[in-house]
Amino acid sequence: MANGSTKYLYLAIFENQGYIRYVFFSLGLILYCAILIFNVIILLVICVEKALHQPMYLLISCLSLNSLYGTAGFFPRFLTDLISELHTISVLACHIQTFVIYTYASCEFTMLTLMAYDRYVAICKPLHYHSIITLEVLFKMIIAAWVYPISCIGLPVYLTTQLPLCDDKITKLYCNGWSIVELSCGDKTPILIVSFIISVTTLVLPMALIFYSYIRILIICQRGSPEFKVKAFHTCLPHIVTFVIFSITIFCEMVLSRYEPGELPLFVTVILSLEFLLIPPVLNPLLYGFSFLEIRKKISCLLTKCLILRKFGK
């Protein structure tokens, strides 16, 4: 193949799947519908109910919005490839998918960082909470939590688009930066250096800030009463579970990217590569929906209203 002449890339992992691909398509479609329904319900309830227009709930809605954004960059293409006879994707579309999936992962960490800071202020500085976390400040932090990762991820993705591609076969279920870089026959050193720096600033730094927030929370809780500890634990537990699960799934994806095709069984490769796109978008709305009484009540009221309207509509 001529240097840099590649216009389409081939997703080789979808070949020779036989009829089992229809099983995967059905499971994937069900899962994607569940992700859409769960996260849209959370968004609707928090947006409609004025009582939930508080920093903690607005940040939860941002997590659901980010889940919808990230899965929209993966599932439609994935489901199409499962039932299609052709498994090619244009280089431009591949770079766009890479950008969406990477910014989804990075924004998840920045949003979790804001949630950790919100819990830190609420527990460690409760008397000053409403003066520190105002809606104006919150909206500015949310905008920064979106703009910062998008700006950072945009640079390595742009540099990747400048690399000449000398092969057209991707051995993953979706496009990512490392897979595209491996197809290049140009100088990879600049993009590898930039990618390392971006990984530190968009992944490691938010994780460090989250750990710092919870260390301070633990110190304060040690001085509090048993009732205070129980209340703090209840408000922090969903966030801790979300953070731990997402960190584990991202770690699995990063480790998997270092393996050569065929070194791991196909089933293991598929599961590890999709964890961060499947588990958090499903688990987060369920976790927050069941953990917080106010959200649970509002969801129940919303569903009750829908059933009543449907009944009288008939």
PDB file of C-alpha atoms in Angstrom:
ATOM      1  CA  MET A   1       0.000   0.000   0.000  1.00  0.00           C
ATOM      2  CA  ALA A   2       1.372   3.422  -0.892  1.00  0.00           C
ATOM      3  CA  ASN A   3       2.509   5.603   1.985  1.00  0.00           C
ATOM      4  CA  GLY A   4      -0.386   7.669   3.329  1.00  0.00           C
ATOM      5  CA  SER A   5      -2.861   6.475   0.673  1.00  0.00           C
ATOM      6  CA  THR A   6      -5.323   4.909   3.097  1.00  0.00           C
ATOM      7  CA  LYS A   7      -8.814   6.457   2.979  1.00  0.00           C
ATOM      8  CA  TYR A   8     -10.779   3.659   4.672  1.00  0.00           C
ATOM      9  CA  LEU A   9      -9.932   1.412   7.597  1.00  0.00           C
ATOM     10  CA  TYR A  10     -11.061  -2.165   8.075  1.00  0.00           C
ATOM     11  CA  LEU A  11     -12.345  -3.419  11.455  1.00  0.00           C
ATOM     12  CA  ALA A  12     -10.986  -6.944  11.197  1.00  0.00           C
ATOM     13  CA  ILE A  13     -12.429  -8.207  14.485  1.00  0.00           C
ATOM     14  CA  PHE A  14     -15.934  -8.357  12.969  1.00  0.00           C
ATOM     15  CA  GLU A  15     -15.001 -10.837  10.234  1.00  0.00           C
ATOM     16  CA  ASN A  16     -16.009 -14.523  10.363  1.00  0.00           C
ATOM     17  CA  GLN A  17     -18.462 -14.092  13.244  1.00  0.00           C
ATOM     18  CA  GLY A  18     -21.240 -16.100  11.560  1.00  0.00           C
ATOM     19  CA  TYR A  19     -24.698 -16.131  13.071  1.00  0.00           C
ATOM     20  CA  ILE A  20     -23.378 -15.345  16.532  1.00  0.00           C
ATOM     21  CA  ARG A  21     -23.194 -11.713  15.433  1.00  0.00           C
ATOM     22  CA  TYR A  22     -26.999 -11.536  15.502  1.00  0.00           C
ATOM     23  CA  VAL A  23     -26.938 -12.642  19.132  1.00  0.00           C
ATOM     24  CA  PHE A  24     -24.401  -9.923  19.900  1.00  0.00           C
ATOM     25  CA  PHE A  25     -26.519  -7.434  17.961  1.00  0.00           C
ATOM     26  CA  SER A  26     -29.621  -8.280  20.000  1.00  0.00           C
ATOM     27  CA  LEU A  27     -27.751  -8.050  23.300  1.00  0.00           C
ATOM     28  CA  GLY A  28     -26.073  -4.808  22.248  1.00  0.00           C
ATOM     29  CA  LEU A  29     -29.364  -3.258  21.145  1.00  0.00           C
ATOM     30  CA  ILE A  30     -31.062  -4.198  24.416  1.00  0.00           C
ATOM     31  CA  LEU A  31     -28.159  -2.805  26.401  1.00  0.00           C
ATOM     32  CA  TYR A  32     -28.067   0.441  24.422  1.00  0.00           C
ATOM     33  CA  CYS A  33     -31.826   0.916  24.844  1.00  0.00           C
ATOM     34  CA  ALA A  34     -31.423   0.360  28.584  1.00  0.00           C
ATOM     35  CA  ILE A  35     -28.634   2.971  28.702  1.00  0.00           C
ATOM     36  CA  LEU A  36     -30.804   5.471  26.832  1.00  0.00           C
ATOM     37  CA  ILE A  37     -33.871   4.869  28.995  1.00  0.00           C
ATOM     38  CA  PHE A  38     -32.077   4.925  32.368  1.00  0.00           C
ATOM     39  CA  ASN A  39     -30.022   8.043  31.667  1.00  0.00           C
ATOM     40  CA  VAL A  40     -32.833   9.968  29.961  1.00  0.00           C
ATOM     41  CA  ILE A  41     -35.080   9.308  32.978  1.00  0.00           C
ATOM     42  CA  ILE A  42     -32.415  10.705  35.318  1.00  0.00           C
ATOM     43  CA  LEU A  43     -31.984  13.762  33.105  1.00  0.00           C
ATOM     44  CA  LEU A  44     -35.724  14.386  32.795  1.00  0.00           C
ATOM     45  CA  VAL A  45     -36.401  14.031  36.499  1.00  0.00           C
ATOM     46  CA  ILE A  46     -33.571  16.354  37.519  1.00  0.00           C
ATOM     47  CA  CYS A  47     -34.413  18.933  34.840  1.00  0.00           C
ATOM     48  CA  VAL A  48     -38.168  18.956  35.465  1.00  0.00           C
ATOM     49  CA  GLU A  49     -38.178  18.870  39.266  1.00  0.00           C
ATOM     50  CA  LYS A  50     -37.075  22.215  40.705  1.00  0.00           C
ATOM     51  CA  ALA A  51     -36.432  20.586  44.070  1.00  0.00           C
ATOM     52  CA  LEU A  52     -33.534  18.717  42.446  1.00  0.00           C
ATOM     53  CA  HIS A  53     -31.892  21.862  41.054  1.00  0.00           C
ATOM     54  CA  GLN A  54     -29.057  21.500  43.529  1.00  0.00           C
ATOM     55  CA  PRO A  55     -25.325  21.051  42.834  1.00  0.00           C
ATOM     56  CA  MET A  56     -25.175  17.359  43.710  1.00  0.00           C
ATOM     57  CA  TYR A  57     -28.126  16.421  41.491  1.00  0.00           C
ATOM     58  CA  LEU A  58     -27.020  18.660  38.623  1.00  0.00           C
ATOM     59  CA  LEU A  59     -23.635  16.913  38.637  1.00  0.00           C
ATOM     60  CA  ILE A  60     -25.420  13.553  38.532  1.00  0.00           C
ATOM     61  CA  SER A  61     -27.319  14.763  35.459  1.00  0.00           C
ATOM     62  CA  CYS A  62     -23.973  15.706  33.871  1.00  0.00           C
ATOM     63  CA  LEU A  63     -22.779  12.122  34.364  1.00  0.00           C
ATOM     64  CA  SER A  64     -25.893  10.849  32.585  1.00  0.00           C
ATOM     65  CA  LEU A  65     -25.416  13.358  29.769  1.00  0.00           C
ATOM     66  CA  ASN A  66     -21.806  12.260  29.370  1.00  0.00           C
ATOM     67  CA  SER A  67     -22.895   8.610  29.259  1.00  0.00           C
ATOM     68  CA  LEU A  68     -25.316   9.397  26.432  1.00  0.00           C
ATOM     69  CA  TYR A  69     -22.560  11.275  24.610  1.00  0.00           C
ATOM     70  CA  GLY A  70     -19.974   8.507  24.926  1.00  0.00           C
ATOM     71  CA  THR A  71     -22.250   5.620  24.034  1.00  0.00           C
ATOM     72  CA  ALA A  72     -23.611   7.552  21.021  1.00  0.00           C
ATOM     73  CA  GLY A  73     -20.060   7.559  19.695  1.00  0.00           C
ATOM     74  CA  PHE A  74     -19.832   3.786  19.972  1.00  0.00           C
ATOM     75  CA  PHE A  75     -23.113   1.859  19.866  1.00  0.00           C
ATOM     76  CA  PRO A  76     -24.687   2.990  16.560  1.00  0.00           C
ATOM     77  CA  ARG A  77     -21.495   2.180  14.661  1.00  0.00           C
ATOM     78  CA  PHE A  78     -20.947  -1.054  16.614  1.00  0.00           C
ATOM     79  CA  LEU A  79     -24.475  -2.332  15.974  1.00  0.00           C
ATOM     80  CA  THR A  80     -24.202  -1.439  12.287  1.00  0.00           C
ATOM     81  CA  ASP A  81     -20.928  -3.331  11.933  1.00  0.00           C
ATOM     82  CA  LEU A  82     -22.428  -6.420  13.562  1.00  0.00           C
ATOM     83  CA  ILE A  83     -25.115  -6.864  10.894  1.00  0.00           C
ATOM     84  CA  SER A  84     -23.244  -5.366   7.952  1.00  0.00           C
ATOM     85  CA  GLU A  85     -21.262  -7.369   5.414  1.00  0.00           C
ATOM     86  CA  LEU A  86     -18.748  -4.528   5.068  1.00  0.00           C
ATOM     87  CA  HIS A  87     -16.743  -3.473   8.091  1.00  0.00           C
ATOM     88  CA  THR A  88     -14.960  -0.428   6.754  1.00  0.00           C
ATOM     89  CA  ILE A  89     -14.888   3.037   8.247  1.00  0.00           C
ATOM     90  CA  SER A  90     -13.494   6.211   6.741  1.00  0.00           C
ATOM     91  CA  VAL A  91     -10.347   7.625   8.301  1.00  0.00           C
ATOM     92  CA  LEU A  92     -12.223  10.835   9.205  1.00  0.00           C
ATOM     93  CA  ALA A  93     -15.043   8.906  10.904  1.00  0.00           C
ATOM     94  CA  CYS A  94     -12.436   6.861  12.757  1.00  0.00           C
ATOM     95  CA  HIS A  95     -10.784  10.002  14.119  1.00  0.00           C
ATOM     96  CA  ILE A  96     -14.181  11.404  15.144  1.00  0.00           C
ATOM     97  CA  GLN A  97     -15.058   8.212  17.014  1.00  0.00           C
ATOM     98  CA  THR A  98     -11.668   8.310  18.735  1.00  0.00           C
ATOM     99  CA  PHE A  99     -12.267  11.906  19.804  1.00  0.00           C
ATOM    100  CA  VAL A 100     -15.767  11.169  21.158  1.00  0.00           C
ATOM    101  CA  ILE A 101     -14.740   8.087  23.137  1.00  0.00           C
ATOM    102  CA  TYR A 102     -11.614   9.700  24.576  1.00  0.00           C
ATOM    103  CA  THR A 103     -13.407  12.901  25.571  1.00  0.00           C
ATOM    104  CA  TYR A 104     -16.174  10.796  27.156  1.00  0.00           C
ATOM    105  CA  ALA A 105     -13.614   9.003  29.330  1.00  0.00           C
ATOM    106  CA  SER A 106     -11.800  12.211  30.240  1.00  0.00           C
ATOM    107  CA  CYS A 107     -15.023  14.131  30.999  1.00  0.00           C
ATOM    108  CA  GLU A 108     -16.149  11.294  33.239  1.00  0.00           C
ATOM    109  CA  PHE A 109     -13.090  11.838  35.409  1.00  0.00           C
ATOM    110  CA  THR A 110     -13.464  15.627  35.491  1.00  0.00           C
ATOM    111  CA  MET A 111     -17.138  15.310  36.455  1.00  0.00           C
ATOM    112  CA  LEU A 112     -16.248  12.813  39.186  1.00  0.00           C
ATOM    113  CA  THR A 113     -13.636  15.305  40.390  1.00  0.00           C
ATOM    114  CA  LEU A 114     -16.291  18.026  40.682  1.00  0.00           C
ATOM    115  CA  MET A 115     -18.533  15.616  42.583  1.00  0.00           C
ATOM    116  CA  ALA A 116     -15.689  14.803  44.983  1.00  0.00           C
ATOM    117  CA  TYR A 117     -15.081  18.526  45.532  1.00  0.00           C
ATOM    118  CA  ASP A 118     -18.808  19.081  46.114  1.00  0.00           C
ATOM    119  CA  ARG A 119     -18.848  16.324  48.761  1.00  0.00           C
ATOM    120  CA  TYR A 120     -15.673  17.727  50.333  1.00  0.00           C
ATOM    121  CA  VAL A 121     -17.207  21.194  50.751  1.00  0.00           C
ATOM    122  CA  ALA A 122     -20.545  19.766  51.951  1.00  0.00           C
ATOM    123  CA  ILE A 123     -18.897  17.605  54.642  1.00  0.00           C
ATOM    124  CA  CYS A 124     -15.815  19.610  55.602  1.00  0.00           C
ATOM    125  CA  LYS A 125     -17.279  23.135  55.279  1.00  0.00           C
ATOM    126  CA  PRO A 126     -21.044  22.688  55.709  1.00  0.00           C
ATOM    127  CA  LEU A 127     -21.677  26.223  57.016  1.00  0.00           C
ATOM    128  CA  HIS A 128     -20.074  27.765  53.939  1.00  0.00           C
ATOM    129  CA  TYR A 129     -21.385  25.264  51.386  1.00  0.00           C
ATOM    130  CA  HIS A 130     -24.055  27.489  49.811  1.00  0.00           C
ATOM    131  CA  SER A 131     -21.705  30.466  49.600  1.00  0.00           C
ATOM    132  CA  ILE A 132     -18.915  28.392  47.982  1.00  0.00           C
ATOM    133  CA  ILE A 133     -20.947  26.132  45.657  1.00  0.00           C
ATOM    134  CA  THR A 134     -23.351  28.628  44.125  1.00  0.00           C
ATOM    135  CA  LEU A 135     -25.163  27.803  40.893  1.00  0.00           C
ATOM    136  CA  GLU A 136     -23.036  30.349  39.042  1.00  0.00           C
ATOM    137  CA  VAL A 137     -19.811  28.790  40.317  1.00  0.00           C
ATOM    138  CA  LEU A 138     -21.150  25.324  39.600  1.00  0.00           C
ATOM    139  CA  PHE A 139     -22.007  26.132  35.980  1.00  0.00           C
ATOM    140  CA  LYS A 140     -18.544  27.622  35.463  1.00  0.00           C
ATOM    141  CA  MET A 141     -16.931  24.465  36.880  1.00  0.00           C
ATOM    142  CA  ILE A 142     -19.116  22.253  34.687  1.00  0.00           C
ATOM    143  CA  ILE A 143     -18.185  24.234  31.573  1.00  0.00           C
ATOM    144  CA  ALA A 144     -14.508  23.973  32.515  1.00  0.00           C
ATOM    145  CA  ALA A 145     -14.926  20.237  33.154  1.00  0.00           C
ATOM    146  CA  TRP A 146     -16.139  19.848  29.548  1.00  0.00           C
ATOM    147  CA  VAL A 147     -13.916  22.360  27.771  1.00  0.00           C
ATOM    148  CA  TYR A 148     -10.651  21.272  29.394  1.00  0.00           C
ATOM    149  CA  PRO A 149     -10.782  17.583  28.329  1.00  0.00           C
ATOM    150  CA  ILE A 150     -12.101  18.473  24.871  1.00  0.00           C
ATOM    151  CA  SER A 151      -9.216  20.894  24.355  1.00  0.00           C
ATOM    152  CA  CYS A 152      -6.630  18.429  25.657  1.00  0.00           C
ATOM    153  CA  ILE A 153      -7.911  15.430  23.695  1.00  0.00           C
ATOM    154  CA  GLY A 154      -8.239  17.518  20.536  1.00  0.00           C
ATOM    155  CA  LEU A 155      -4.453  18.035  20.303  1.00  0.00           C
ATOM    156  CA  PRO A 156      -3.326  14.366  20.137  1.00  0.00           C
ATOM    157  CA  VAL A 157      -6.256  13.485  17.878  1.00  0.00           C
ATOM    158  CA  TYR A 158      -5.233  16.281  15.506  1.00  0.00           C
ATOM    159  CA  LEU A 159      -1.608  15.092  15.554  1.00  0.00           C
ATOM    160  CA  THR A 160      -2.816  11.573  14.783  1.00  0.00           C
ATOM    161  CA  THR A 161      -4.638  12.840  11.698  1.00  0.00           C
ATOM    162  CA  GLN A 162      -1.287  14.096  10.377  1.00  0.00           C
ATOM    163  CA  LEU A 163       0.354  10.669  10.528  1.00  0.00           C
ATOM    164  CA  PRO A 164       0.686   8.789   7.212  1.00  0.00           C
ATOM    165  CA  LEU A 165      -1.138   5.447   7.401  1.00  0.00           C
ATOM    166  CA  CYS A 166       0.554   2.450   5.789  1.00  0.00           C
ATOM    167  CA  ASP A 167      -1.940  -0.216   6.821  1.00  0.00           C
ATOM    168  CA  ASP A 168      -5.745  -0.327   6.989  1.00  0.00           C
ATOM    169  CA  LYS A 169      -6.574  -3.093   9.465  1.00  0.00           C
ATOM    170  CA  ILE A 170      -7.757  -2.285  13.002  1.00  0.00           C
ATOM    171  CA  THR A 171      -8.051  -5.236  15.375  1.00  0.00           C
ATOM    172  CA  LYS A 172     -10.473  -3.610  17.839  1.00  0.00           C
ATOM    173  CA  LEU A 173     -14.218  -3.121  18.013  1.00  0.00           C
ATOM    174  CA  TYR A 174     -13.873   0.628  17.615  1.00  0.00           C
ATOM    175  CA  CYS A 175     -11.321   3.246  16.639  1.00  0.00           C
ATOM    176  CA  ASN A 176      -8.877   4.563  19.203  1.00  0.00           C
ATOM    177  CA  GLY A 177      -5.715   6.593  19.049  1.00  0.00           C
ATOM    178  CA  TRP A 178      -3.290   3.782  19.796  1.00  0.00           C
ATOM    179  CA  SER A 179      -4.708   1.563  17.053  1.00  0.00           C
ATOM    180  CA  ILE A 180      -4.349   4.355  14.486  1.00  0.00           C
ATOM    181  CA  VAL A 181      -0.813   5.200  15.625  1.00  0.00           C
ATOM    182  CA  GLU A 182       0.177   1.546  15.194  1.00  0.00           C
ATOM    183  CA  LEU A 183      -0.923   1.738  11.538  1.00  0.00           C
ATOM    184  CA  SER A 184       1.410   4.651  10.898  1.00  0.00           C
ATOM    185  CA  CYS A 185       4.851   4.372   9.341  1.00  0.00           C
ATOM    186  CA  GLY A 186       5.831   7.935  10.219  1.00  0.00           C
ATOM    187  CA  ASP A 187       7.648   9.323  13.262  1.00  0.00           C
ATOM    188  CA  LYS A 188       5.491   8.404  16.274  1.00  0.00           C
ATOM    189  CA  THR A 189       7.643  10.042  18.948  1.00  0.00           C
ATOM    190  CA  PRO A 190       5.849  13.442  19.118  1.00  0.00           C
ATOM    191  CA  ILE A 191       2.372  11.927  19.365  1.00  0.00           C
ATOM    192  CA  LEU A 192       3.517   9.446  22.046  1.00  0.00           C
ATOM    193  CA  ILE A 193       5.037  12.237  24.152  1.00  0.00           C
ATOM    194  CA  VAL A 194       1.950  14.443  23.800  1.00  0.00           C
ATOM    195  CA  SER A 195      -0.363  11.505  24.561  1.00  0.00           C
ATOM    196  CA  PHE A 196       1.557  10.711  27.740  1.00  0.00           C
ATOM    197  CA  ILE A 197       1.325  14.323  28.943  1.00  0.00           C
ATOM    198  CA  ILE A 198      -2.384  14.473  28.113  1.00  0.00           C
ATOM    199  CA  SER A 199      -3.008  11.178  29.952  1.00  0.00           C
ATOM    200  CA  VAL A 200      -1.371  12.610  33.067  1.00  0.00           C
ATOM    201  CA  THR A 201      -3.362  15.856  32.967  1.00  0.00           C
ATOM    202  CA  THR A 202      -6.751  14.331  32.102  1.00  0.00           C
ATOM    203  CA  LEU A 203      -6.599  11.063  34.067  1.00  0.00           C
ATOM    204  CA  VAL A 204      -3.913  11.053  36.746  1.00  0.00           C
ATOM    205  CA  LEU A 205      -4.457  14.637  37.960  1.00  0.00           C
ATOM    206  CA  PRO A 206      -8.250  14.264  38.444  1.00  0.00           C
ATOM    207  CA  MET A 207      -7.692  10.964  40.256  1.00  0.00           C
ATOM    208  CA  ALA A 208      -5.174  12.630  42.570  1.00  0.00           C
ATOM    209  CA  LEU A 209      -7.651  15.433  43.358  1.00  0.00           C
ATOM    210  CA  ILE A 210     -10.375  12.879  44.101  1.00  0.00           C
ATOM    211  CA  PHE A 211      -8.084  10.953  46.457  1.00  0.00           C
ATOM    212  CA  TYR A 212      -7.101  14.194  48.197  1.00  0.00           C
ATOM    213  CA  SER A 213     -10.772  15.156  48.688  1.00  0.00           C
ATOM    214  CA  TYR A 214     -11.616  11.840  50.285  1.00  0.00           C
ATOM    215  CA  ILE A 215      -8.558  11.863  52.518  1.00  0.00           C
ATOM    216  CA  ARG A 216      -9.747  15.210  53.888  1.00  0.00           C
ATOM    217  CA  ILE A 217     -13.276  13.822  54.263  1.00  0.00           C
ATOM    218  CA  LEU A 218     -11.958  10.804  56.191  1.00  0.00           C
ATOM    219  CA  ILE A 219     -10.001  13.086  58.524  1.00  0.00           C
ATOM    220  CA  ILE A 220     -13.116  15.148  59.252  1.00  0.00           C
ATOM    221  CA  CYS A 221     -15.265  12.028  59.720  1.00  0.00           C
ATOM    222  CA  GLN A 222     -12.864  10.672  62.338  1.00  0.00           C
ATOM    223  CA  ARG A 223     -13.671  13.684  64.491  1.00  0.00           C
ATOM    224  CA  GLY A 224     -17.437  13.527  63.969  1.00  0.00           C
ATOM    225  CA  SER A 225     -20.236  11.690  65.748  1.00  0.00           C
ATOM    226  CA  PRO A 226     -21.465   8.244  64.618  1.00  0.00           C
ATOM    227  CA  GLU A 227     -24.539   9.856  63.050  1.00  0.00           C
ATOM    228  CA  PHE A 228     -22.332  12.279  61.119  1.00  0.00           C
ATOM    229  CA  LYS A 229     -20.188   9.395  59.862  1.00  0.00           C
ATOM    230  CA  VAL A 230     -23.235   7.438  58.672  1.00  0.00           C
ATOM    231  CA  LYS A 231     -24.656  10.459  56.837  1.00  0.00           C
ATOM    232  CA  ALA A 232     -21.299  11.229  55.204  1.00  0.00           C
ATOM    233  CA  PHE A 233     -20.854   7.601  54.196  1.00  0.00           C
ATOM    234  CA  HIS A 234     -24.328   7.492  52.649  1.00  0.00           C
ATOM    235  CA  THR A 235     -23.768  10.612  50.536  1.00  0.00           C
ATOM    236  CA  CYS A 236     -20.260   9.584  49.429  1.00  0.00           C
ATOM    237  CA  LEU A 237     -20.812   5.869  48.751  1.00  0.00           C
ATOM    238  CA  PRO A 238     -22.438   6.184  45.279  1.00  0.00           C
ATOM    239  CA  HIS A 239     -19.657   8.482  44.120  1.00  0.00           C
ATOM    240  CA  ILE A 240     -16.934   6.196  45.495  1.00  0.00           C
ATOM    241  CA  VAL A 241     -18.467   3.154  43.794  1.00  0.00           C
ATOM    242  CA  THR A 242     -18.785   5.069  40.505  1.00  0.00           C
ATOM    243  CA  PHE A 243     -15.192   6.286  40.702  1.00  0.00           C
ATOM    244  CA  VAL A 244     -13.734   2.867  41.566  1.00  0.00           C
ATOM    245  CA  ILE A 245     -15.657   1.034  38.841  1.00  0.00           C
ATOM    246  CA  PHE A 246     -14.790   3.560  36.150  1.00  0.00           C
ATOM    247  CA  SER A 247     -11.128   3.587  37.187  1.00  0.00           C
ATOM    248  CA  ILE A 248     -10.977  -0.206  36.976  1.00  0.00           C
ATOM    249  CA  THR A 249     -12.622  -0.293  33.549  1.00  0.00           C
ATOM    250  CA  ILE A 250     -10.262   2.395  32.198  1.00  0.00           C
ATOM    251  CA  PHE A 251      -7.278   0.489  33.621  1.00  0.00           C
ATOM    252  CA  CYS A 252      -8.451  -2.696  31.872  1.00  0.00           C
ATOM    253  CA  GLU A 253      -8.738  -0.815  28.571  1.00  0.00           C
ATOM    254  CA  MET A 254      -5.248   0.692  28.945  1.00  0.00           C
ATOM    255  CA  VAL A 255      -3.708  -2.692  29.748  1.00  0.00           C
ATOM    256  CA  LEU A 256      -5.547  -4.353  26.854  1.00  0.00           C
ATOM    257  CA  SER A 257      -4.227  -1.789  24.366  1.00  0.00           C
ATOM    258  CA  ARG A 258      -0.690  -3.055  25.041  1.00  0.00           C
ATOM    259  CA  TYR A 259      -1.474  -6.621  23.998  1.00  0.00           C
ATOM    260  CA  GLU A 260      -0.963  -7.785  20.453  1.00  0.00           C
ATOM    261  CA  PRO A 261      -3.956  -9.263  18.565  1.00  0.00           C
ATOM    262  CA  GLY A 262      -4.399 -12.941  19.355  1.00  0.00           C
ATOM    263  CA  GLU A 263      -2.524 -12.871  22.664  1.00  0.00           C
ATOM    264  CA  LEU A 264      -5.805 -12.970  24.572  1.00  0.00           C
ATOM    265  CA  PRO A 265      -8.978 -14.953  23.811  1.00  0.00           C
ATOM    266  CA  LEU A 266     -11.482 -13.035  21.666  1.00  0.00           C
ATOM    267  CA  PHE A 267     -14.142 -13.094  24.393  1.00  0.00           C
ATOM    268  CA  VAL A 268     -11.736 -11.600  26.962  1.00  0.00           C
ATOM    269  CA  THR A 269     -10.632  -8.955  24.457  1.00  0.00           C
ATOM    270  CA  VAL A 270     -14.222  -7.919  23.736  1.00  0.00           C
ATOM    271  CA  ILE A 271     -15.230  -7.733  27.404  1.00  0.00           C
ATOM    272  CA  LEU A 272     -12.169  -5.784  28.534  1.00  0.00           C
ATOM    273  CA  SER A 273     -12.355  -3.331  25.643  1.00  0.00           C
ATOM    274  CA  LEU A 274     -16.041  -2.517  26.225  1.00  0.00           C
ATOM    275  CA  GLU A 275     -16.228  -2.352  30.024  1.00  0.00           C
ATOM    276  CA  PHE A 276     -15.828   1.414  30.318  1.00  0.00           C
ATOM    277  CA  LEU A 277     -18.468   1.954  27.599  1.00  0.00           C
ATOM    278  CA  LEU A 278     -20.981  -0.502  29.063  1.00  0.00           C
ATOM    279  CA  ILE A 279     -20.791  -0.740  32.846  1.00  0.00           C
ATOM    280  CA  PRO A 280     -20.707   2.943  33.977  1.00  0.00           C
ATOM    281  CA  PRO A 281     -23.494   4.146  31.610  1.00  0.00           C
ATOM    282  CA  VAL A 282     -25.780   1.383  32.928  1.00  0.00           C
ATOM    283  CA  LEU A 283     -24.695   1.384  36.553  1.00  0.00           C
ATOM    284  CA  ASN A 284     -24.533   5.137  37.240  1.00  0.00           C
ATOM    285  CA  PRO A 285     -28.244   5.974  36.758  1.00  0.00           C
ATOM    286  CA  LEU A 286     -29.272   2.851  38.659  1.00  0.00           C
ATOM    287  CA  LEU A 287     -26.834   3.576  41.474  1.00  0.00           C
ATOM    288  CA  TYR A 288     -27.855   7.201  41.929  1.00  0.00           C
ATOM    289  CA  GLY A 289     -31.522   6.518  41.232  1.00  0.00           C
ATOM    290  CA  PHE A 290     -31.756   3.976  44.029  1.00  0.00           C
ATOM    291  CA  SER A 291     -29.295   5.554  46.472  1.00  0.00           C
ATOM    292  CA  PHE A 292     -30.820   9.032  46.725  1.00  0.00           C
ATOM    293  CA  LEU A 293     -34.310   9.115  48.173  1.00  0.00           C
ATOM    294  CA  GLU A 294     -35.257  12.391  46.465  1.00  0.00           C
ATOM    295  CA  ILE A 295     -34.400  11.066  42.998  1.00  0.00           C
ATOM    296  CA  ARG A 296     -36.198   7.800  43.729  1.00  0.00           C
ATOM    297  CA  LYS A 297     -39.327   9.639  44.820  1.00  0.00           C
ATOM    298  CA  LYS A 298     -39.345  11.901  41.780  1.00  0.00           C
ATOM    299  CA  ILE A 299     -38.838   8.969  39.403  1.00  0.00           C
ATOM    300  CA  SER A 300     -41.741   7.179  41.059  1.00  0.00           C
ATOM    301  CA  CYS A 301     -43.939  10.276  40.719  1.00  0.00           C
ATOM    302  CA  LEU A 302     -42.959  10.754  37.075  1.00  0.00           C
ATOM    303  CA  LEU A 303     -43.722   7.139  36.191  1.00  0.00           C
ATOM    304  CA  THR A 304     -47.035   7.343  38.069  1.00  0.00           C
ATOM    305  CA  LYS A 305     -48.024  10.463  36.110  1.00  0.00           C
ATOM    306  CA  CYS A 306     -47.110   8.765  32.835  1.00  0.00           C
ATOM    307  CA  LEU A 307     -49.243   5.726  33.697  1.00  0.00           C
ATOM    308  CA  ILE A 308     -52.209   7.934  34.655  1.00  0.00           C
ATOM    309  CA  LEU A 309     -51.938   9.959  31.438  1.00  0.00           C
ATOM    310  CA  ARG A 310     -51.693   6.776  29.422  1.00  0.00           C
ATOM    311  CA  LYS A 311     -54.713   5.279  31.161  1.00  0.00           C
ATOM    312  CA  PHE A 312     -56.927   8.329  30.624  1.00  0.00           C
ATOM    313  CA  GLY A 313     -55.536   8.800  27.123  1.00  0.00           C
ATOM    314  CA  LYS A 314     -57.108   5.542  26.143  1.00  0.00           C
TER     315      LYS A 314
END
